[in-house]
Amino acid sequence: MKKVRVRFAPSPTGPLHIGGVRTALYNYLFARKMGGTFILRIEDTDRTRYVEGAEEYIMNALKWCGLEVDEGVEKGGDYGPYRQSDRKPMYAQYAEQLVKNGHAYYAYDTPEEINQMRENLKTPEDPNPKYNYASRGKMKNTLSLSESDIKALDDKGTPRIIRLKVEPNEEIIFNDIVRGEVKFSSNELDDKVLLKTDGMPTYHMANIVDDHFMEISHVIRGEEWLPSTPTHVLLYRYLGWEDTMPQFCHLPLILKPDGKGKLSKRYGAKVGIPVFPLDWMDKKEDALFMGFREQGFLPQATVNFLVFLGWNPGDTEQEIFGMQELIDAFDLKRVNKSGARFDIQKAKWFNQQYIMQTDAAELAALVRPYVEKHGHQPTDEYLAKVCDLMRERFETLNEFWDNSRYFFEEVTEYDNEKIIRKKWKPENREKMHDLKSIINRLRNFTPENIEEHVKKFMEENELGAGQVFPFLRLAVTGTTKGASIFDVMSVLDEEEVAKRLERGFEDFDKIKNA
Ligand code: GLU
């Protein structure tokens, strides 16, 4: 069996969509599982669509997800260069070889002439006629023109391209790991352009030459490339490389949550969910497209979420898989045919599972930027204590600040003034003050000890839970929701708690009397 060599081959035309990350992930997992090689090839032959910064973005996204490349633009390797624009001189000879063997031809048509042909030939059944066996005879190419006409065009230096000559009425059959046997009729195919007027290959030509010379064993890519595959099979055949043709594996589409249509960049922007791994500032549109990283997702959780968009591990309930576990469990045969729905709630669920698992010190380092953004520099130890207490209460790192701000800032407002107006009793004021003093004087400021003394005091003074707890909470945290108040107090320390109670009770009096 051929040694496993797989490639992720993005075009640097913009940020890598989350579906592209999934393609990279499946390639990576398969390579690791099979003891093979994971290659990153940059397919940048279409210079008109080239976007500054996109290549770097792709590499950063793979690094963030922990998908280590074995051969590629940065890493190098024995099969380089790994950027197609750096391989430009390699391709023309194979296109020329196809012309010589009668499997391709030169064409001289201008874009206007091609449009004209489409106008002339279009019918209601075929609104977009192809440049193919049926139309090429009427066009300007070396199959239709006389030798003298061709010479005249060449003498004038008329720009020409090379097109694949697809024979009619052939059945093209190939095997796809996900879809099984796939059949296309050659009549459905265009005579695809292989080499452009500037000598640059098109995607099809470059992709096949590179996959051949990089000894790619499996082509694992999105379903949108399935219609190109029969053209690729013909190219392998006509170039005499069919024996070593890679195996194909087309991954299902990633769909919007309702299953209606592809998950697009527009959709993500519209509903405010990330569909990219990292933030991307789109200069042309002057718009920022959100990334999983900046939205507070952990890379391990993002990977764990993505792997299930189109794959399942079979007979197990297990959902949390670390990278090594994924490598062990991964199997291309378990990739689904049908589209996978993108559910951001599920992504958050995964993220929370990872937040729960992460060691407190590590979590503290992850949330630190969010705290520092608000102008606070807590010690590592303090931040780790807060994380440990609050970890169940945030699904993304961004939510940490909103739920935990009172550990870093004074309380300035209360989210439940109604309860203050209704239940704060001036006649209890003195008792609450005594309770504050008891809390302040506690030597052993553990949650258990605070709880014990507070409860004892309540009993002795006949204070009900409803008269005490909401007010301790509001004064210390500004909210009646959240973690256990005794835990919160213990993290904050006795001095800070006493200060907040004092101030809170004063505020409550004012609110009550207002
Ligand atoms: N350059 C293509 C892309 O942008 C690669 C498709 C393939 O893997 O063959 O996805």
Coordinates of C-alpha atoms and ligand atoms in Angstrom, one line a residue:
M1 CA 0.0 0.0 0.0
K2 CA 1.1 3.5 -0.8
K3 CA 2.5 5.5 2.1
V4 CA -0.1 7.9 3.4
R5 CA 0.6 11.5 2.4
V6 CA -2.3 13.9 2.5
R7 CA -2.4 17.6 1.8
F8 CA -4.5 20.5 2.9
A9 CA -4.5 22.9 -0.1
P10 CA -6.2 26.2 0.7
S11 CA -6.3 29.1 -1.6
P12 CA -5.2 32.4 0.1
T13 CA -8.3 34.3 -1.1
G14 CA -9.5 35.4 2.4
P15 CA -9.7 34.0 5.9
L16 CA -10.0 30.3 6.3
H17 CA -13.6 29.4 6.9
I18 CA -14.3 27.0 9.8
G19 CA -15.2 24.4 7.2
G20 CA -11.7 24.7 5.9
V21 CA -10.4 24.1 9.4
R22 CA -12.5 20.9 9.5
T23 CA -11.0 19.7 6.2
A24 CA -7.5 20.4 7.6
L25 CA -8.4 18.6 10.8
Y26 CA -9.6 15.4 9.1
N27 CA -6.5 15.4 6.9
Y28 CA -4.3 15.8 10.0
L29 CA -6.1 13.1 12.0
F30 CA -6.0 10.7 9.1
A31 CA -2.2 11.3 8.6
R32 CA -1.5 10.9 12.3
K33 CA -3.6 7.8 12.6
M34 CA -1.9 6.1 9.6
G35 CA 1.6 7.2 10.5
G36 CA 1.6 9.4 7.4
T37 CA 2.5 12.9 6.4
F38 CA 0.4 16.1 6.6
I39 CA 1.2 18.6 4.0
L40 CA 0.2 22.3 3.7
R41 CA 0.2 23.5 0.1
I42 CA -0.8 27.0 -0.8
E43 CA -2.8 27.1 -4.0
D44 CA -2.3 30.6 -5.2
T45 CA -2.4 30.4 -9.0
D46 CA -5.4 32.7 -9.2
R47 CA -3.6 35.9 -8.6
T48 CA -6.7 38.0 -9.2
R49 CA -8.2 36.5 -6.0
Y50 CA -5.1 36.7 -3.9
V51 CA -5.6 38.5 -0.6
E52 CA -2.8 39.9 1.5
G53 CA -2.4 38.3 4.9
A54 CA -4.6 35.2 4.0
E55 CA -1.6 32.8 3.9
E56 CA -0.4 33.9 7.3
Y57 CA -3.9 33.7 8.6
I58 CA -4.2 30.1 7.4
M59 CA -0.9 29.1 9.1
N60 CA -1.9 30.9 12.4
A61 CA -5.2 29.1 12.4
L62 CA -3.7 25.7 12.0
K63 CA -1.2 26.5 14.7
W64 CA -3.9 27.7 17.1
C65 CA -5.8 24.4 16.5
G66 CA -2.7 22.4 17.2
L67 CA -2.5 20.9 13.7
E68 CA 1.2 20.6 13.2
V69 CA 2.3 20.6 9.6
D70 CA 5.0 18.0 8.5
E71 CA 5.8 19.6 5.1
G72 CA 4.8 23.0 3.8
V73 CA 5.6 26.6 3.0
E74 CA 7.1 27.3 6.4
K75 CA 8.3 23.9 7.3
G76 CA 9.9 23.0 3.9
G77 CA 10.3 19.3 2.9
D78 CA 11.6 17.1 0.1
Y79 CA 8.7 17.8 -2.2
G80 CA 8.7 21.6 -2.3
P81 CA 8.2 24.3 -3.1
Y82 CA 4.8 24.2 -1.4
R83 CA 3.4 27.4 -2.8
Q84 CA 2.1 27.0 -6.3
S85 CA 3.2 30.4 -7.5
D86 CA 6.8 29.2 -6.7
R87 CA 6.2 26.1 -8.8
K88 CA 5.0 28.0 -11.9
P89 CA 7.7 26.8 -14.3
M90 CA 6.7 23.1 -13.6
Y91 CA 3.2 23.1 -15.0
A92 CA 3.3 24.3 -18.7
Q93 CA 5.2 21.2 -19.9
Y94 CA 2.3 18.9 -18.7
A95 CA -0.3 21.0 -20.4
E96 CA 1.8 21.0 -23.6
Q97 CA 2.2 17.2 -23.3
L98 CA -1.6 16.9 -23.3
V99 CA -1.8 19.0 -26.4
K100 CA 0.8 16.8 -28.1
N101 CA -1.1 13.6 -27.2
G102 CA -4.3 15.0 -28.5
H103 CA -6.0 15.4 -25.1
A104 CA -5.9 19.2 -25.0
Y105 CA -5.8 22.1 -27.5
Y106 CA -5.0 25.8 -27.8
A107 CA -7.9 28.3 -27.8
Y108 CA -7.8 31.9 -28.8
D109 CA -11.3 33.1 -27.9
T110 CA -11.7 36.4 -26.1
P111 CA -14.0 36.5 -23.1
E112 CA -16.5 38.5 -25.3
E113 CA -16.5 35.7 -27.9
I114 CA -17.2 33.1 -25.3
N115 CA -20.1 35.2 -23.9
Q116 CA -21.4 35.6 -27.4
M117 CA -21.3 31.8 -27.9
R118 CA -23.3 31.4 -24.6
E119 CA -25.8 33.9 -25.8
N120 CA -26.2 32.2 -29.1
L121 CA -26.5 28.6 -27.8
K122 CA -28.5 29.1 -24.7
T123 CA -31.9 27.5 -24.4
P124 CA -34.4 27.3 -21.5
E125 CA -33.0 23.8 -20.7
D126 CA -29.4 24.9 -20.9
P127 CA -29.2 28.6 -19.8
N128 CA -25.4 28.4 -19.5
P129 CA -23.9 26.4 -22.4
K130 CA -20.5 24.9 -22.0
Y131 CA -17.3 25.3 -24.0
N132 CA -17.3 21.6 -24.9
Y133 CA -17.5 18.9 -27.6
A134 CA -20.8 20.5 -28.9
S135 CA -19.6 24.1 -29.1
R136 CA -15.8 24.0 -29.6
G137 CA -16.2 23.4 -33.3
K138 CA -17.7 26.9 -33.6
M139 CA -15.0 28.5 -31.5
K140 CA -11.5 29.8 -32.2
N141 CA -9.2 26.9 -31.3
T142 CA -6.7 24.5 -32.9
L143 CA -9.4 21.9 -33.3
S144 CA -11.7 24.2 -35.4
L145 CA -9.3 26.5 -37.3
S146 CA -7.1 25.7 -40.3
E147 CA -3.4 25.5 -40.0
S148 CA -2.9 28.8 -41.8
D149 CA -5.4 30.6 -39.5
I150 CA -3.6 29.2 -36.5
K151 CA -0.3 30.4 -37.8
A152 CA -1.7 33.9 -38.6
L153 CA -3.0 34.1 -35.0
D154 CA 0.3 32.9 -33.5
D155 CA 2.3 35.2 -35.7
K156 CA 0.3 38.2 -34.4
G157 CA 1.1 37.0 -30.9
T158 CA -2.6 36.4 -30.1
P159 CA -3.0 35.3 -26.5
R160 CA -3.9 31.6 -26.2
I161 CA -4.8 29.2 -23.5
I162 CA -4.8 25.5 -23.3
R163 CA -8.1 23.6 -22.8
L164 CA -8.7 20.0 -21.9
K165 CA -10.3 18.0 -24.7
V166 CA -13.1 16.1 -23.1
E167 CA -14.5 13.3 -25.4
P168 CA -18.3 13.0 -25.4
N169 CA -20.4 10.1 -24.2
E170 CA -17.8 8.6 -21.8
E171 CA -18.7 7.5 -18.4
I172 CA -16.2 8.5 -15.8
I173 CA -16.4 6.4 -12.7
F174 CA -14.3 6.7 -9.5
N175 CA -14.5 5.6 -6.0
D176 CA -15.0 8.0 -3.1
I177 CA -14.3 6.8 0.4
V178 CA -17.5 8.6 1.7
R179 CA -19.8 8.2 -1.3
G180 CA -18.7 4.9 -2.8
E181 CA -18.9 4.7 -6.5
V182 CA -19.5 8.0 -8.2
K183 CA -20.4 8.3 -11.9
F184 CA -20.3 11.3 -14.2
S185 CA -21.0 11.6 -17.9
S186 CA -18.3 13.4 -19.8
N187 CA -21.1 15.3 -21.5
E188 CA -21.6 17.2 -18.3
L189 CA -18.1 18.5 -18.3
D190 CA -16.5 21.7 -19.7
D191 CA -13.3 21.6 -21.7
K192 CA -11.7 23.1 -18.6
V193 CA -8.9 25.7 -19.0
L194 CA -5.6 24.2 -17.9
L195 CA -3.1 26.9 -18.7
K196 CA -3.9 30.6 -18.8
T197 CA -2.6 33.2 -21.3
D198 CA 0.1 34.3 -18.8
G199 CA 1.4 30.7 -18.6
M200 CA -0.1 30.3 -15.1
P201 CA -1.9 26.9 -14.6
T202 CA -5.5 26.8 -13.4
Y203 CA -6.5 25.1 -10.2
H204 CA -7.2 21.9 -12.0
M205 CA -3.9 21.6 -13.8
A206 CA -1.7 22.7 -10.8
N207 CA -3.7 20.5 -8.4
I208 CA -3.2 17.3 -10.4
V209 CA 0.5 17.9 -11.2
D210 CA 1.2 18.7 -7.5
D211 CA -0.8 15.8 -6.1
H212 CA 1.1 13.5 -8.5
F213 CA 4.6 14.8 -7.7
M214 CA 4.0 15.2 -4.0
E215 CA 2.9 11.6 -4.0
I216 CA -0.4 12.4 -2.4
S217 CA -2.2 9.1 -1.4
H218 CA -5.6 10.6 -0.4
V219 CA -7.4 13.7 -1.5
I220 CA -9.6 14.7 1.5
R221 CA -11.5 17.9 0.7
G222 CA -15.0 19.5 0.8
E223 CA -17.9 18.3 -1.2
E224 CA -17.9 21.4 -3.4
W225 CA -14.9 19.9 -5.2
L226 CA -16.8 16.7 -6.2
P227 CA -18.0 18.1 -9.6
S228 CA -14.3 18.8 -10.4
T229 CA -13.2 15.3 -9.7
P230 CA -14.2 13.7 -13.1
T231 CA -12.0 16.4 -14.8
H232 CA -9.2 15.4 -12.4
V233 CA -9.7 11.7 -13.2
L234 CA -9.4 12.5 -16.9
L235 CA -6.2 14.5 -16.3
Y236 CA -4.6 11.6 -14.4
R237 CA -5.6 9.3 -17.2
Y238 CA -4.4 11.4 -20.1
L239 CA -1.1 12.2 -18.3
G240 CA -0.5 8.5 -17.8
W241 CA -0.7 8.7 -14.0
E242 CA -3.9 6.8 -13.4
D243 CA -2.1 3.9 -11.6
T244 CA -1.0 6.2 -8.8
M245 CA -4.1 8.4 -8.7
P246 CA -4.9 9.3 -5.1
Q247 CA -8.1 8.0 -3.4
F248 CA -10.8 10.6 -3.1
C249 CA -12.8 11.5 0.0
H250 CA -15.3 14.3 -0.2
L251 CA -16.5 15.7 3.1
P252 CA -20.1 16.8 3.7
L253 CA -21.0 20.5 3.7
I254 CA -21.4 22.4 6.9
L255 CA -24.9 23.8 7.0
K256 CA -26.7 26.6 8.8
P257 CA -28.3 25.5 12.1
D258 CA -31.7 25.1 10.4
G259 CA -30.1 22.8 7.7
K260 CA -31.2 25.2 5.0
G261 CA -28.1 26.2 3.0
K262 CA -24.4 26.5 3.5
L263 CA -23.0 28.1 6.6
S264 CA -21.6 31.3 5.1
K265 CA -19.6 34.3 6.2
R266 CA -22.7 36.5 5.7
Y267 CA -24.8 34.3 7.9
G268 CA -22.2 34.4 10.7
A269 CA -22.1 38.1 10.5
K270 CA -25.9 38.4 10.4
V271 CA -26.6 36.3 13.5
G272 CA -23.5 37.3 15.4
I273 CA -21.7 33.9 15.6
P274 CA -18.1 33.1 14.6
V275 CA -17.6 31.1 11.5
F276 CA -13.9 31.6 11.3
P277 CA -11.2 30.3 13.6
L278 CA -9.6 33.7 14.3
D279 CA -10.7 37.3 13.9
W280 CA -10.3 38.6 10.3
M281 CA -10.4 42.3 9.4
D282 CA -11.7 42.5 5.9
K283 CA -10.1 45.5 4.4
K284 CA -12.2 45.6 1.3
E285 CA -15.5 45.5 3.2
D286 CA -14.1 47.4 6.2
A287 CA -15.7 44.7 8.4
L288 CA -14.4 42.5 11.2
F289 CA -15.4 38.8 10.9
M290 CA -15.4 37.1 14.3
G291 CA -13.1 34.3 15.2
F292 CA -13.6 31.4 17.7
R293 CA -10.4 32.4 19.4
E294 CA -11.5 36.0 20.1
Q295 CA -15.0 34.9 21.1
G296 CA -13.4 33.0 24.0
F297 CA -13.3 29.4 22.7
L298 CA -10.4 27.2 23.6
P299 CA -8.6 25.5 20.7
Q300 CA -9.1 22.0 22.1
A301 CA -12.9 22.6 22.4
T302 CA -13.1 24.1 18.9
V303 CA -11.3 21.0 17.5
N304 CA -13.6 18.7 19.5
F305 CA -16.7 20.6 18.2
L306 CA -15.5 20.6 14.6
V307 CA -14.6 16.9 14.4
F308 CA -18.2 16.0 15.0
L309 CA -19.4 18.1 12.1
G310 CA -19.5 15.2 9.7
W311 CA -17.9 12.4 11.6
N312 CA -18.9 10.1 14.5
P313 CA -16.8 7.7 16.5
G314 CA -19.4 4.9 16.2
D315 CA -20.7 2.9 19.1
T316 CA -19.9 5.1 22.0
E317 CA -21.5 7.9 24.1
Q318 CA -18.1 9.6 24.5
E319 CA -18.1 13.2 23.2
I320 CA -15.0 14.7 24.8
F321 CA -12.0 13.6 22.9
G322 CA -8.5 15.0 23.3
M323 CA -6.3 15.1 20.2
Q324 CA -4.6 11.8 20.8
E325 CA -8.0 10.1 21.4
L326 CA -9.3 11.6 18.2
I327 CA -6.3 10.3 16.3
D328 CA -6.9 6.8 17.8
A329 CA -10.7 6.9 17.0
F330 CA -10.6 8.6 13.6
D331 CA -11.7 6.6 10.6
L332 CA -12.6 8.1 7.2
K333 CA -15.2 5.4 6.7
R334 CA -17.2 7.0 9.5
V335 CA -17.5 10.3 7.7
N336 CA -21.1 11.1 7.0
K337 CA -22.5 11.7 3.5
S338 CA -25.2 14.2 4.6
G339 CA -24.5 17.9 5.5
A340 CA -23.7 18.7 9.1
R341 CA -25.5 21.4 11.0
F342 CA -23.5 24.0 12.7
D343 CA -24.8 24.6 16.2
I344 CA -23.0 27.3 18.2
Q345 CA -24.7 26.1 21.4
K346 CA -23.0 22.8 21.0
A347 CA -19.7 24.6 20.5
K348 CA -20.3 26.4 23.8
W349 CA -21.2 23.2 25.5
F350 CA -17.8 21.7 24.4
N351 CA -16.1 24.9 25.5
Q352 CA -17.6 24.7 29.0
Q353 CA -16.6 21.0 29.3
Y354 CA -13.0 22.1 28.6
I355 CA -13.2 25.0 31.0
M356 CA -14.3 22.6 33.7
Q357 CA -11.4 20.4 33.0
T358 CA -8.7 23.0 32.8
D359 CA -6.4 23.4 35.7
A360 CA -7.1 26.6 37.7
A361 CA -3.7 28.2 37.1
E362 CA -4.0 27.5 33.3
L363 CA -7.5 28.9 33.2
A364 CA -6.3 32.0 35.1
A365 CA -3.7 32.6 32.4
L366 CA -6.4 32.3 29.7
V367 CA -8.8 34.8 31.3
R368 CA -6.1 37.2 32.4
P369 CA -6.3 39.3 29.1
Y370 CA -10.0 39.8 29.6
V371 CA -9.4 41.1 33.1
E372 CA -6.5 43.3 32.1
K373 CA -8.6 44.7 29.4
H374 CA -10.6 46.3 32.1
G375 CA -7.6 47.7 33.9
H376 CA -7.0 45.1 36.6
Q377 CA -3.8 43.2 37.4
P378 CA -4.7 40.6 39.9
T379 CA -2.1 38.2 41.2
D380 CA -1.9 34.7 39.6
E381 CA -3.0 33.1 42.9
Y382 CA -6.1 35.3 43.3
L383 CA -7.1 34.9 39.7
A384 CA -6.8 31.1 40.0
K385 CA -9.0 31.1 43.1
V386 CA -11.7 33.1 41.2
C387 CA -11.4 30.8 38.2
D388 CA -11.8 27.7 40.4
L389 CA -14.9 29.1 42.0
M390 CA -16.5 30.5 38.8
R391 CA -15.5 27.9 36.2
E392 CA -19.1 26.4 36.1
R393 CA -20.5 29.8 35.3
F394 CA -19.0 30.7 32.0
E395 CA -19.2 28.9 28.6
T396 CA -16.7 31.1 26.8
L397 CA -13.7 33.0 28.2
N398 CA -15.4 36.3 27.2
E399 CA -18.3 35.6 29.6
F400 CA -15.8 35.3 32.5
W401 CA -15.6 39.0 33.0
D402 CA -19.3 39.6 33.0
N403 CA -19.9 37.0 35.6
S404 CA -16.9 37.7 37.7
R405 CA -16.3 41.4 37.6
Y406 CA -17.2 41.9 41.3
F407 CA -14.0 40.0 42.2
F408 CA -12.0 42.9 40.7
E409 CA -14.1 46.0 41.1
E410 CA -16.3 47.6 43.7
V411 CA -20.0 47.0 43.5
T412 CA -21.7 50.1 42.2
E413 CA -25.2 48.9 41.2
Y414 CA -27.6 46.2 42.3
D415 CA -29.5 44.1 39.8
N416 CA -32.5 43.6 42.1
E417 CA -33.7 46.8 43.7
K418 CA -37.2 45.5 44.0
I419 CA -36.1 43.1 46.7
I420 CA -34.4 45.9 48.5
R421 CA -37.5 48.0 48.5
K422 CA -39.7 45.1 49.6
K423 CA -37.6 43.2 52.1
W424 CA -34.9 45.4 53.5
K425 CA -36.1 46.2 57.0
P426 CA -34.9 49.3 58.9
E427 CA -35.7 47.4 62.2
N428 CA -33.1 44.8 61.2
R429 CA -30.5 47.4 60.4
E430 CA -28.7 47.1 63.8
K431 CA -28.6 43.3 63.6
M432 CA -27.2 43.4 60.1
H433 CA -24.6 45.7 61.4
D434 CA -23.7 43.2 64.1
L435 CA -23.5 40.4 61.5
K436 CA -21.1 42.5 59.5
S437 CA -18.9 42.9 62.6
I438 CA -18.9 39.2 63.3
I439 CA -17.9 38.4 59.7
N440 CA -15.2 41.0 59.8
R441 CA -13.7 39.6 63.0
L442 CA -13.7 36.0 61.8
R443 CA -10.1 34.7 62.0
N444 CA -10.5 31.6 59.9
F445 CA -12.1 33.0 56.8
T446 CA -13.1 29.8 55.1
P447 CA -16.5 29.3 53.5
E448 CA -17.4 26.7 56.1
N449 CA -16.5 28.9 59.0
I450 CA -18.3 32.0 57.6
E451 CA -21.4 29.9 56.9
E452 CA -21.4 28.4 60.4
H453 CA -21.1 31.8 62.1
V454 CA -23.6 33.5 59.9
K455 CA -26.2 30.8 60.4
K456 CA -25.6 30.8 64.2
F457 CA -26.1 34.5 64.3
M458 CA -29.3 34.2 62.3
E459 CA -30.7 31.6 64.6
E460 CA -29.9 33.5 67.7
N461 CA -31.4 36.7 66.3
E462 CA -34.4 35.1 64.6
L463 CA -33.5 36.3 61.2
G464 CA -34.9 34.4 58.3
A465 CA -32.9 33.4 55.2
G466 CA -34.9 35.9 53.0
Q467 CA -34.0 38.7 55.3
V468 CA -30.2 38.0 55.2
F469 CA -28.9 36.2 52.2
P470 CA -30.2 38.4 49.4
F471 CA -28.6 41.4 51.1
L472 CA -25.3 39.8 51.8
R473 CA -25.2 38.8 48.1
L474 CA -26.3 42.2 46.8
A475 CA -23.9 44.1 49.0
V476 CA -20.9 41.9 48.2
T477 CA -21.6 41.0 44.5
G478 CA -24.3 43.4 43.3
T479 CA -26.4 40.5 42.2
T480 CA -28.7 37.9 43.8
K481 CA -27.4 35.2 41.5
G482 CA -24.1 33.4 41.2
A483 CA -21.7 31.3 43.2
S484 CA -22.2 30.5 46.9
I485 CA -21.9 33.7 48.9
F486 CA -19.7 32.1 51.5
D487 CA -17.2 31.0 48.8
V488 CA -17.2 34.4 47.3
M489 CA -16.6 36.1 50.6
S490 CA -13.7 33.7 51.4
V491 CA -12.0 34.6 48.1
L492 CA -12.5 38.3 48.6
D493 CA -11.2 38.4 52.2
E494 CA -12.7 39.8 55.4
E495 CA -11.7 43.4 55.1
E496 CA -13.1 43.7 51.6
V497 CA -16.3 42.0 52.6
A498 CA -16.8 44.2 55.6
K499 CA -16.3 47.3 53.4
R500 CA -18.8 46.1 50.9
L501 CA -21.4 45.2 53.5
E502 CA -21.1 48.6 55.2
R503 CA -21.5 50.4 51.9
G504 CA -24.2 48.1 50.7
F505 CA -26.3 48.6 53.8
E506 CA -26.1 52.3 53.4
D507 CA -27.2 52.1 49.8
F508 CA -30.1 49.8 50.7
D509 CA -31.3 52.4 53.3
K510 CA -31.2 55.1 50.6
I511 CA -33.0 52.9 48.0
K512 CA -35.6 52.0 50.6
N513 CA -36.2 55.6 51.5
A514 CA -36.1 57.0 48.0
Ligands
GLU1 N1 -7.4 25.2 -3.5 C1 -8.6 24.4 -3.3 C2 -9.4 25.1 -2.2 O1 -9.3 26.2 -2.0 C3 -8.2 23.0 -3.0 C4 -9.2 21.9 -3.3 C5 -8.6 20.6 -3.2 O2 -8.3 20.2 -2.0 O3 -8.3 20.0 -4.2 O4 -10.1 24.5 -1.4

